[in-house]
Amino acid sequence: MKNYLKIIKIDDYSITHKYLQISNSILRAIEERQIVKGDILPSINDLSIALEVSRNTIERAYKELKKFGAIESIAGKGYFITNVHVNQQIKVLLLFNKLSSHKKIVYDAFARRLGSHAAIDFYIYNNDFNFFKKLVADKIEHYAKCVIIPHFFENTENAFEVINAIPKEKLILLDKLIEGVTGEFGAVYENFEQDIYQALEQLLPQLSKYDTLKIIFPEHTYHSNDIITGFKNFCRQYAFEYEVISNIEQEAIKPGTVYINLMEDDLVKLIEKIIAGKLKVGKDIGVISYNETPLKKIILDGITTISTDFTMLGEKAAELILNNSKQHISIPFKVTLRNSL
């Protein structure tokens, strides 16, 4: 019997379910002819023990392989490779900077749109440039496509060099473009400068009852500085007093001000300060929050949001893969006006 421990790879750093890592490893081995028709697979129990995973994980992996028509089971004899001409999936390396409720929407839409056409290996690099660089160096050769959300806390000036090393026919940038990345590649992105400017323009009738706009932009953040550029351009164009603040905890909340927050933690602190100051949201103080969530429909009788379409972000990235396209697609913001203005 073949040494399946050398064939089947489980990477504990990957977010991809282990059962999919197992089935993808076997499909890859079939494609590379390490496994041939008639080969017998280990029993569920044996493979469960060898890989130190649950029996249920192996059962789900084998069920996945059956779905592709690669294996069959014979009572009393086990699991056999019955077809080596399975529909080949596109191998996708998916790199997210972090996992949040919004990123989950992107991932779910991406995976749902690809369906059975792709095998996704999913990694979170936690905004760590060095970990990102290692993942790309170690893994890129094994994939047909590499989809990256490129947000880093440090070494941002070197990001384009690492990304440029990826063959452009494999590359898809997701959520933002990186200055210095050259060649023809796919991208689905937000135009941060334009989006905030146009969103605030839509809210101009409500903003006109305030005199000052402030954006809470953390000192150490992965958010694009283009947001600040668009914010300042709007304030100058429409003659608002404005300020960029990095720490809401040190802010003295004054009537006549609209606050724009990017991070959920800052929204909580802002609301606490407003309540403590006995100020009325939508009258004394305006609040605009980035990224729509169900809770923002309820908090303080409704928080106004500006948010990208995360479902569209994931779906369009998947379509670039399915169509083998190098198109650049800008995803617009949506403004949801509520009582906080």
JSON list of N, CA, C and O in Angstrom, two decimals, residues 106-153:
[
{"chain": "A", "resi": 106, "resn": "VAL", "atom": "N", "xyz": [-17.36, 37.89, 2.40]},
{"chain": "A", "resi": 106, "resn": "VAL", "atom": "CA", "xyz": [-16.57, 37.82, 1.16]},
{"chain": "A", "resi": 106, "resn": "VAL", "atom": "C", "xyz": [-16.21, 36.37, 0.84]},
{"chain": "A", "resi": 106, "resn": "VAL", "atom": "O", "xyz": [-16.40, 35.90, -0.29]},
{"chain": "A", "resi": 107, "resn": "TYR", "atom": "N", "xyz": [-15.69, 35.66, 1.86]},
{"chain": "A", "resi": 107, "resn": "TYR", "atom": "CA", "xyz": [-15.28, 34.27, 1.63]},
{"chain": "A", "resi": 107, "resn": "TYR", "atom": "C", "xyz": [-16.46, 33.40, 1.23]},
{"chain": "A", "resi": 107, "resn": "TYR", "atom": "O", "xyz": [-16.36, 32.61, 0.27]},
{"chain": "A", "resi": 108, "resn": "ASP", "atom": "N", "xyz": [-17.57, 33.52, 1.93]},
{"chain": "A", "resi": 108, "resn": "ASP", "atom": "CA", "xyz": [-18.73, 32.68, 1.64]},
{"chain": "A", "resi": 108, "resn": "ASP", "atom": "C", "xyz": [-19.23, 32.91, 0.21]},
{"chain": "A", "resi": 108, "resn": "ASP", "atom": "O", "xyz": [-19.57, 31.96, -0.51]},
{"chain": "A", "resi": 109, "resn": "ALA", "atom": "N", "xyz": [-19.27, 34.17, -0.21]},
{"chain": "A", "resi": 109, "resn": "ALA", "atom": "CA", "xyz": [-19.72, 34.49, -1.58]},
{"chain": "A", "resi": 109, "resn": "ALA", "atom": "C", "xyz": [-18.72, 33.95, -2.61]},
{"chain": "A", "resi": 109, "resn": "ALA", "atom": "O", "xyz": [-19.11, 33.43, -3.66]},
{"chain": "A", "resi": 110, "resn": "PHE", "atom": "N", "xyz": [-17.44, 34.08, -2.30]},
{"chain": "A", "resi": 110, "resn": "PHE", "atom": "CA", "xyz": [-16.37, 33.60, -3.19]},
{"chain": "A", "resi": 110, "resn": "PHE", "atom": "C", "xyz": [-16.46, 32.08, -3.35]},
{"chain": "A", "resi": 110, "resn": "PHE", "atom": "O", "xyz": [-16.48, 31.56, -4.48]},
{"chain": "A", "resi": 111, "resn": "ALA", "atom": "N", "xyz": [-16.53, 31.36, -2.24]},
{"chain": "A", "resi": 111, "resn": "ALA", "atom": "CA", "xyz": [-16.58, 29.90, -2.28]},
{"chain": "A", "resi": 111, "resn": "ALA", "atom": "C", "xyz": [-17.88, 29.40, -2.92]},
{"chain": "A", "resi": 111, "resn": "ALA", "atom": "O", "xyz": [-17.87, 28.42, -3.69]},
{"chain": "A", "resi": 112, "resn": "ARG", "atom": "N", "xyz": [-18.97, 30.06, -2.62]},
{"chain": "A", "resi": 112, "resn": "ARG", "atom": "CA", "xyz": [-20.27, 29.66, -3.18]},
{"chain": "A", "resi": 112, "resn": "ARG", "atom": "C", "xyz": [-20.28, 29.83, -4.70]},
{"chain": "A", "resi": 112, "resn": "ARG", "atom": "O", "xyz": [-20.77, 28.97, -5.43]},
{"chain": "A", "resi": 113, "resn": "ARG", "atom": "N", "xyz": [-19.73, 30.94, -5.19]},
{"chain": "A", "resi": 113, "resn": "ARG", "atom": "CA", "xyz": [-19.72, 31.18, -6.64]},
{"chain": "A", "resi": 113, "resn": "ARG", "atom": "C", "xyz": [-18.80, 30.22, -7.36]},
{"chain": "A", "resi": 113, "resn": "ARG", "atom": "O", "xyz": [-19.11, 29.77, -8.48]},
{"chain": "A", "resi": 114, "resn": "LEU", "atom": "N", "xyz": [-17.68, 29.86, -6.76]},
{"chain": "A", "resi": 114, "resn": "LEU", "atom": "CA", "xyz": [-16.77, 28.90, -7.39]},
{"chain": "A", "resi": 114, "resn": "LEU", "atom": "C", "xyz": [-17.34, 27.48, -7.36]},
{"chain": "A", "resi": 114, "resn": "LEU", "atom": "O", "xyz": [-17.14, 26.70, -8.28]},
{"chain": "A", "resi": 115, "resn": "GLY", "atom": "N", "xyz": [-18.05, 27.16, -6.28]},
{"chain": "A", "resi": 115, "resn": "GLY", "atom": "CA", "xyz": [-18.65, 25.83, -6.15]},
{"chain": "A", "resi": 115, "resn": "GLY", "atom": "C", "xyz": [-17.62, 24.73, -6.29]},
{"chain": "A", "resi": 115, "resn": "GLY", "atom": "O", "xyz": [-16.52, 24.80, -5.73]},
{"chain": "A", "resi": 116, "resn": "SER", "atom": "N", "xyz": [-17.95, 23.73, -7.08]},
{"chain": "A", "resi": 116, "resn": "SER", "atom": "CA", "xyz": [-17.05, 22.57, -7.25]},
{"chain": "A", "resi": 116, "resn": "SER", "atom": "C", "xyz": [-15.98, 22.80, -8.32]},
{"chain": "A", "resi": 116, "resn": "SER", "atom": "O", "xyz": [-15.19, 21.90, -8.60]},
{"chain": "A", "resi": 117, "resn": "HIS", "atom": "N", "xyz": [-15.95, 24.02, -8.89]},
{"chain": "A", "resi": 117, "resn": "HIS", "atom": "CA", "xyz": [-14.97, 24.29, -9.94]},
{"chain": "A", "resi": 117, "resn": "HIS", "atom": "C", "xyz": [-13.57, 24.55, -9.40]},
{"chain": "A", "resi": 117, "resn": "HIS", "atom": "O", "xyz": [-12.61, 24.58, -10.17]},
{"chain": "A", "resi": 118, "resn": "ALA", "atom": "N", "xyz": [-13.45, 24.76, -8.10]},
{"chain": "A", "resi": 118, "resn": "ALA", "atom": "CA", "xyz": [-12.14, 25.13, -7.53]},
{"chain": "A", "resi": 118, "resn": "ALA", "atom": "C", "xyz": [-11.91, 24.44, -6.20]},
{"chain": "A", "resi": 118, "resn": "ALA", "atom": "O", "xyz": [-12.84, 24.15, -5.45]},
{"chain": "A", "resi": 119, "resn": "ALA", "atom": "N", "xyz": [-10.64, 24.19, -5.92]},
{"chain": "A", "resi": 119, "resn": "ALA", "atom": "CA", "xyz": [-10.20, 23.71, -4.61]},
{"chain": "A", "resi": 119, "resn": "ALA", "atom": "C", "xyz": [-9.47, 24.88, -3.95]},
{"chain": "A", "resi": 119, "resn": "ALA", "atom": "O", "xyz": [-8.45, 25.34, -4.44]},
{"chain": "A", "resi": 120, "resn": "ILE", "atom": "N", "xyz": [-10.03, 25.37, -2.85]},
{"chain": "A", "resi": 120, "resn": "ILE", "atom": "CA", "xyz": [-9.50, 26.57, -2.19]},
{"chain": "A", "resi": 120, "resn": "ILE", "atom": "C", "xyz": [-8.68, 26.18, -0.97]},
{"chain": "A", "resi": 120, "resn": "ILE", "atom": "O", "xyz": [-9.17, 25.47, -0.09]},
{"chain": "A", "resi": 121, "resn": "ASP", "atom": "N", "xyz": [-7.46, 26.65, -0.90]},
{"chain": "A", "resi": 121, "resn": "ASP", "atom": "CA", "xyz": [-6.67, 26.58, 0.33]},
{"chain": "A", "resi": 121, "resn": "ASP", "atom": "C", "xyz": [-6.62, 27.99, 0.91]},
{"chain": "A", "resi": 121, "resn": "ASP", "atom": "O", "xyz": [-6.11, 28.92, 0.27]},
{"chain": "A", "resi": 122, "resn": "PHE", "atom": "N", "xyz": [-7.13, 28.14, 2.12]},
{"chain": "A", "resi": 122, "resn": "PHE", "atom": "CA", "xyz": [-7.43, 29.45, 2.71]},
{"chain": "A", "resi": 122, "resn": "PHE", "atom": "C", "xyz": [-6.51, 29.70, 3.90]},
{"chain": "A", "resi": 122, "resn": "PHE", "atom": "O", "xyz": [-6.47, 28.89, 4.84]},
{"chain": "A", "resi": 123, "resn": "TYR", "atom": "N", "xyz": [-5.79, 30.83, 3.88]},
{"chain": "A", "resi": 123, "resn": "TYR", "atom": "CA", "xyz": [-4.87, 31.19, 4.96]},
{"chain": "A", "resi": 123, "resn": "TYR", "atom": "C", "xyz": [-5.16, 32.61, 5.45]},
{"chain": "A", "resi": 123, "resn": "TYR", "atom": "O", "xyz": [-5.51, 33.49, 4.67]},
{"chain": "A", "resi": 124, "resn": "ILE", "atom": "N", "xyz": [-4.97, 32.81, 6.75]},
{"chain": "A", "resi": 124, "resn": "ILE", "atom": "CA", "xyz": [-5.05, 34.13, 7.38]},
{"chain": "A", "resi": 124, "resn": "ILE", "atom": "C", "xyz": [-3.64, 34.51, 7.83]},
{"chain": "A", "resi": 124, "resn": "ILE", "atom": "O", "xyz": [-3.02, 33.78, 8.61]},
{"chain": "A", "resi": 125, "resn": "TYR", "atom": "N", "xyz": [-3.13, 35.65, 7.35]},
{"chain": "A", "resi": 125, "resn": "TYR", "atom": "CA", "xyz": [-1.76, 36.03, 7.73]},
{"chain": "A", "resi": 125, "resn": "TYR", "atom": "C", "xyz": [-1.71, 37.13, 8.79]},
{"chain": "A", "resi": 125, "resn": "TYR", "atom": "O", "xyz": [-0.63, 37.60, 9.16]},
{"chain": "A", "resi": 126, "resn": "ASN", "atom": "N", "xyz": [-2.88, 37.53, 9.31]},
{"chain": "A", "resi": 126, "resn": "ASN", "atom": "CA", "xyz": [-2.96, 38.44, 10.46]},
{"chain": "A", "resi": 126, "resn": "ASN", "atom": "C", "xyz": [-2.18, 39.74, 10.26]},
{"chain": "A", "resi": 126, "resn": "ASN", "atom": "O", "xyz": [-1.50, 40.20, 11.18]},
{"chain": "A", "resi": 127, "resn": "ASN", "atom": "N", "xyz": [-2.27, 40.30, 9.06]},
{"chain": "A", "resi": 127, "resn": "ASN", "atom": "CA", "xyz": [-1.61, 41.57, 8.73]},
{"chain": "A", "resi": 127, "resn": "ASN", "atom": "C", "xyz": [-0.09, 41.52, 8.88]},
{"chain": "A", "resi": 127, "resn": "ASN", "atom": "O", "xyz": [0.57, 42.56, 8.91]},
{"chain": "A", "resi": 128, "resn": "ASP", "atom": "N", "xyz": [0.46, 40.30, 9.02]},
{"chain": "A", "resi": 128, "resn": "ASP", "atom": "CA", "xyz": [1.89, 40.10, 9.25]},
{"chain": "A", "resi": 128, "resn": "ASP", "atom": "C", "xyz": [2.60, 39.96, 7.90]},
{"chain": "A", "resi": 128, "resn": "ASP", "atom": "O", "xyz": [2.46, 38.94, 7.22]},
{"chain": "A", "resi": 129, "resn": "PHE", "atom": "N", "xyz": [3.36, 40.95, 7.53]},
{"chain": "A", "resi": 129, "resn": "PHE", "atom": "CA", "xyz": [4.00, 40.96, 6.22]},
{"chain": "A", "resi": 129, "resn": "PHE", "atom": "C", "xyz": [4.96, 39.78, 6.05]},
{"chain": "A", "resi": 129, "resn": "PHE", "atom": "O", "xyz": [5.01, 39.16, 4.98]},
{"chain": "A", "resi": 130, "resn": "ASN", "atom": "N", "xyz": [5.75, 39.49, 7.08]},
{"chain": "A", "resi": 130, "resn": "ASN", "atom": "CA", "xyz": [6.72, 38.40, 6.96]},
{"chain": "A", "resi": 130, "resn": "ASN", "atom": "C", "xyz": [6.05, 37.04, 6.79]},
{"chain": "A", "resi": 130, "resn": "ASN", "atom": "O", "xyz": [6.52, 36.20, 6.02]},
{"chain": "A", "resi": 131, "resn": "PHE", "atom": "N", "xyz": [4.93, 36.83, 7.51]},
{"chain": "A", "resi": 131, "resn": "PHE", "atom": "CA", "xyz": [4.19, 35.58, 7.35]},
{"chain": "A", "resi": 131, "resn": "PHE", "atom": "C", "xyz": [3.57, 35.50, 5.96]},
{"chain": "A", "resi": 131, "resn": "PHE", "atom": "O", "xyz": [3.59, 34.46, 5.29]},
{"chain": "A", "resi": 132, "resn": "PHE", "atom": "N", "xyz": [3.05, 36.63, 5.49]},
{"chain": "A", "resi": 132, "resn": "PHE", "atom": "CA", "xyz": [2.50, 36.70, 4.14]},
{"chain": "A", "resi": 132, "resn": "PHE", "atom": "C", "xyz": [3.57, 36.35, 3.10]},
{"chain": "A", "resi": 132, "resn": "PHE", "atom": "O", "xyz": [3.34, 35.55, 2.19]},
{"chain": "A", "resi": 133, "resn": "LYS", "atom": "N", "xyz": [4.74, 36.94, 3.26]},
{"chain": "A", "resi": 133, "resn": "LYS", "atom": "CA", "xyz": [5.84, 36.69, 2.33]},
{"chain": "A", "resi": 133, "resn": "LYS", "atom": "C", "xyz": [6.23, 35.22, 2.30]},
{"chain": "A", "resi": 133, "resn": "LYS", "atom": "O", "xyz": [6.48, 34.64, 1.23]},
{"chain": "A", "resi": 134, "resn": "LYS", "atom": "N", "xyz": [6.27, 34.58, 3.47]},
{"chain": "A", "resi": 134, "resn": "LYS", "atom": "CA", "xyz": [6.61, 33.16, 3.56]},
{"chain": "A", "resi": 134, "resn": "LYS", "atom": "C", "xyz": [5.54, 32.29, 2.89]},
{"chain": "A", "resi": 134, "resn": "LYS", "atom": "O", "xyz": [5.87, 31.34, 2.17]},
{"chain": "A", "resi": 135, "resn": "LEU", "atom": "N", "xyz": [4.27, 32.61, 3.12]},
{"chain": "A", "resi": 135, "resn": "LEU", "atom": "CA", "xyz": [3.19, 31.84, 2.50]},
{"chain": "A", "resi": 135, "resn": "LEU", "atom": "C", "xyz": [3.29, 31.89, 0.98]},
{"chain": "A", "resi": 135, "resn": "LEU", "atom": "O", "xyz": [3.17, 30.86, 0.30]},
{"chain": "A", "resi": 136, "resn": "VAL", "atom": "N", "xyz": [3.54, 33.08, 0.45]},
{"chain": "A", "resi": 136, "resn": "VAL", "atom": "CA", "xyz": [3.65, 33.22, -1.01]},
{"chain": "A", "resi": 136, "resn": "VAL", "atom": "C", "xyz": [4.84, 32.43, -1.53]},
{"chain": "A", "resi": 136, "resn": "VAL", "atom": "O", "xyz": [4.73, 31.69, -2.52]},
{"chain": "A", "resi": 137, "resn": "ALA", "atom": "N", "xyz": [5.99, 32.57, -0.87]},
{"chain": "A", "resi": 137, "resn": "ALA", "atom": "CA", "xyz": [7.20, 31.89, -1.32]},
{"chain": "A", "resi": 137, "resn": "ALA", "atom": "C", "xyz": [7.06, 30.36, -1.28]},
{"chain": "A", "resi": 137, "resn": "ALA", "atom": "O", "xyz": [7.49, 29.65, -2.19]},
{"chain": "A", "resi": 138, "resn": "ASP", "atom": "N", "xyz": [6.43, 29.86, -0.22]},
{"chain": "A", "resi": 138, "resn": "ASP", "atom": "CA", "xyz": [6.33, 28.41, -0.02]},
{"chain": "A", "resi": 138, "resn": "ASP", "atom": "C", "xyz": [5.27, 27.75, -0.89]},
{"chain": "A", "resi": 138, "resn": "ASP", "atom": "O", "xyz": [5.39, 26.57, -1.24]},
{"chain": "A", "resi": 139, "resn": "LYS", "atom": "N", "xyz": [4.22, 28.49, -1.26]},
{"chain": "A", "resi": 139, "resn": "LYS", "atom": "CA", "xyz": [3.03, 27.83, -1.80]},
{"chain": "A", "resi": 139, "resn": "LYS", "atom": "C", "xyz": [2.63, 28.21, -3.21]},
{"chain": "A", "resi": 139, "resn": "LYS", "atom": "O", "xyz": [1.90, 27.46, -3.86]},
{"chain": "A", "resi": 140, "resn": "ILE", "atom": "N", "xyz": [3.09, 29.34, -3.72]},
{"chain": "A", "resi": 140, "resn": "ILE", "atom": "CA", "xyz": [2.54, 29.86, -4.96]},
{"chain": "A", "resi": 140, "resn": "ILE", "atom": "C", "xyz": [2.69, 28.90, -6.14]},
{"chain": "A", "resi": 140, "resn": "ILE", "atom": "O", "xyz": [1.82, 28.82, -7.01]},
{"chain": "A", "resi": 141, "resn": "GLU", "atom": "N", "xyz": [3.77, 28.13, -6.18]},
{"chain": "A", "resi": 141, "resn": "GLU", "atom": "CA", "xyz": [3.99, 27.25, -7.33]},
{"chain": "A", "resi": 141, "resn": "GLU", "atom": "C", "xyz": [2.96, 26.14, -7.45]},
{"chain": "A", "resi": 141, "resn": "GLU", "atom": "O", "xyz": [2.79, 25.54, -8.52]},
{"chain": "A", "resi": 142, "resn": "HIS", "atom": "N", "xyz": [2.24, 25.85, -6.37]},
{"chain": "A", "resi": 142, "resn": "HIS", "atom": "CA", "xyz": [1.29, 24.74, -6.37]},
{"chain": "A", "resi": 142, "resn": "HIS", "atom": "C", "xyz": [-0.12, 25.16, -6.80]},
{"chain": "A", "resi": 142, "resn": "HIS", "atom": "O", "xyz": [-1.03, 24.33, -6.79]},
{"chain": "A", "resi": 143, "resn": "TYR", "atom": "N", "xyz": [-0.32, 26.42, -7.15]},
{"chain": "A", "resi": 143, "resn": "TYR", "atom": "CA", "xyz": [-1.67, 26.92, -7.41]},
{"chain": "A", "resi": 143, "resn": "TYR", "atom": "C", "xyz": [-1.78, 27.59, -8.77]},
{"chain": "A", "resi": 143, "resn": "TYR", "atom": "O", "xyz": [-0.83, 28.20, -9.26]},
{"chain": "A", "resi": 144, "resn": "ALA", "atom": "N", "xyz": [-2.98, 27.48, -9.35]},
{"chain": "A", "resi": 144, "resn": "ALA", "atom": "CA", "xyz": [-3.26, 28.14, -10.62]},
{"chain": "A", "resi": 144, "resn": "ALA", "atom": "C", "xyz": [-3.62, 29.60, -10.42]},
{"chain": "A", "resi": 144, "resn": "ALA", "atom": "O", "xyz": [-3.38, 30.44, -11.28]},
{"chain": "A", "resi": 145, "resn": "LYS", "atom": "N", "xyz": [-4.23, 29.92, -9.25]},
{"chain": "A", "resi": 145, "resn": "LYS", "atom": "CA", "xyz": [-4.64, 31.28, -8.95]},
{"chain": "A", "resi": 145, "resn": "LYS", "atom": "C", "xyz": [-4.28, 31.62, -7.52]},
{"chain": "A", "resi": 145, "resn": "LYS", "atom": "O", "xyz": [-4.36, 30.77, -6.63]},
{"chain": "A", "resi": 146, "resn": "CYS", "atom": "N", "xyz": [-3.93, 32.88, -7.30]},
{"chain": "A", "resi": 146, "resn": "CYS", "atom": "CA", "xyz": [-3.61, 33.37, -5.96]},
{"chain": "A", "resi": 146, "resn": "CYS", "atom": "C", "xyz": [-4.41, 34.65, -5.73]},
{"chain": "A", "resi": 146, "resn": "CYS", "atom": "O", "xyz": [-4.21, 35.65, -6.42]},
{"chain": "A", "resi": 147, "resn": "VAL", "atom": "N", "xyz": [-5.34, 34.61, -4.78]},
{"chain": "A", "resi": 147, "resn": "VAL", "atom": "CA", "xyz": [-6.22, 35.74, -4.48]},
{"chain": "A", "resi": 147, "resn": "VAL", "atom": "C", "xyz": [-5.79, 36.34, -3.14]},
{"chain": "A", "resi": 147, "resn": "VAL", "atom": "O", "xyz": [-5.76, 35.63, -2.13]},
{"chain": "A", "resi": 148, "resn": "ILE", "atom": "N", "xyz": [-5.48, 37.63, -3.15]},
{"chain": "A", "resi": 148, "resn": "ILE", "atom": "CA", "xyz": [-4.87, 38.27, -1.98]},
{"chain": "A", "resi": 148, "resn": "ILE", "atom": "C", "xyz": [-5.66, 39.50, -1.55]},
{"chain": "A", "resi": 148, "resn": "ILE", "atom": "O", "xyz": [-5.96, 40.37, -2.38]},
{"chain": "A", "resi": 149, "resn": "ILE", "atom": "N", "xyz": [-5.98, 39.59, -0.26]},
{"chain": "A", "resi": 149, "resn": "ILE", "atom": "CA", "xyz": [-6.37, 40.87, 0.34]},
{"chain": "A", "resi": 149, "resn": "ILE", "atom": "C", "xyz": [-5.11, 41.46, 0.96]},
{"chain": "A", "resi": 149, "resn": "ILE", "atom": "O", "xyz": [-4.62, 40.96, 1.98]},
{"chain": "A", "resi": 150, "resn": "PRO", "atom": "N", "xyz": [-4.52, 42.50, 0.36]},
{"chain": "A", "resi": 150, "resn": "PRO", "atom": "CA", "xyz": [-3.18, 42.96, 0.76]},
{"chain": "A", "resi": 150, "resn": "PRO", "atom": "C", "xyz": [-3.20, 44.10, 1.77]},
{"chain": "A", "resi": 150, "resn": "PRO", "atom": "O", "xyz": [-3.01, 45.27, 1.43]},
{"chain": "A", "resi": 151, "resn": "HIS", "atom": "N", "xyz": [-3.43, 43.77, 3.04]},
{"chain": "A", "resi": 151, "resn": "HIS", "atom": "CA", "xyz": [-3.40, 44.76, 4.11]},
{"chain": "A", "resi": 151, "resn": "HIS", "atom": "C", "xyz": [-2.32, 44.38, 5.11]},
{"chain": "A", "resi": 151, "resn": "HIS", "atom": "O", "xyz": [-2.33, 43.25, 5.63]},
{"chain": "A", "resi": 152, "resn": "PHE", "atom": "N", "xyz": [-1.40, 45.32, 5.41]},
{"chain": "A", "resi": 152, "resn": "PHE", "atom": "CA", "xyz": [-0.29, 45.03, 6.32]},
{"chain": "A", "resi": 152, "resn": "PHE", "atom": "C", "xyz": [-0.12, 46.19, 7.30]},
{"chain": "A", "resi": 152, "resn": "PHE", "atom": "O", "xyz": [-0.36, 47.34, 6.96]},
{"chain": "A", "resi": 153, "resn": "PHE", "atom": "N", "xyz": [0.32, 45.86, 8.51]},
{"chain": "A", "resi": 153, "resn": "PHE", "atom": "CA", "xyz": [0.62, 46.89, 9.49]},
{"chain": "A", "resi": 153, "resn": "PHE", "atom": "C", "xyz": [2.00, 47.50, 9.24]},
{"chain": "A", "resi": 153, "resn": "PHE", "atom": "O", "xyz": [2.23, 48.68, 9.47]}
]
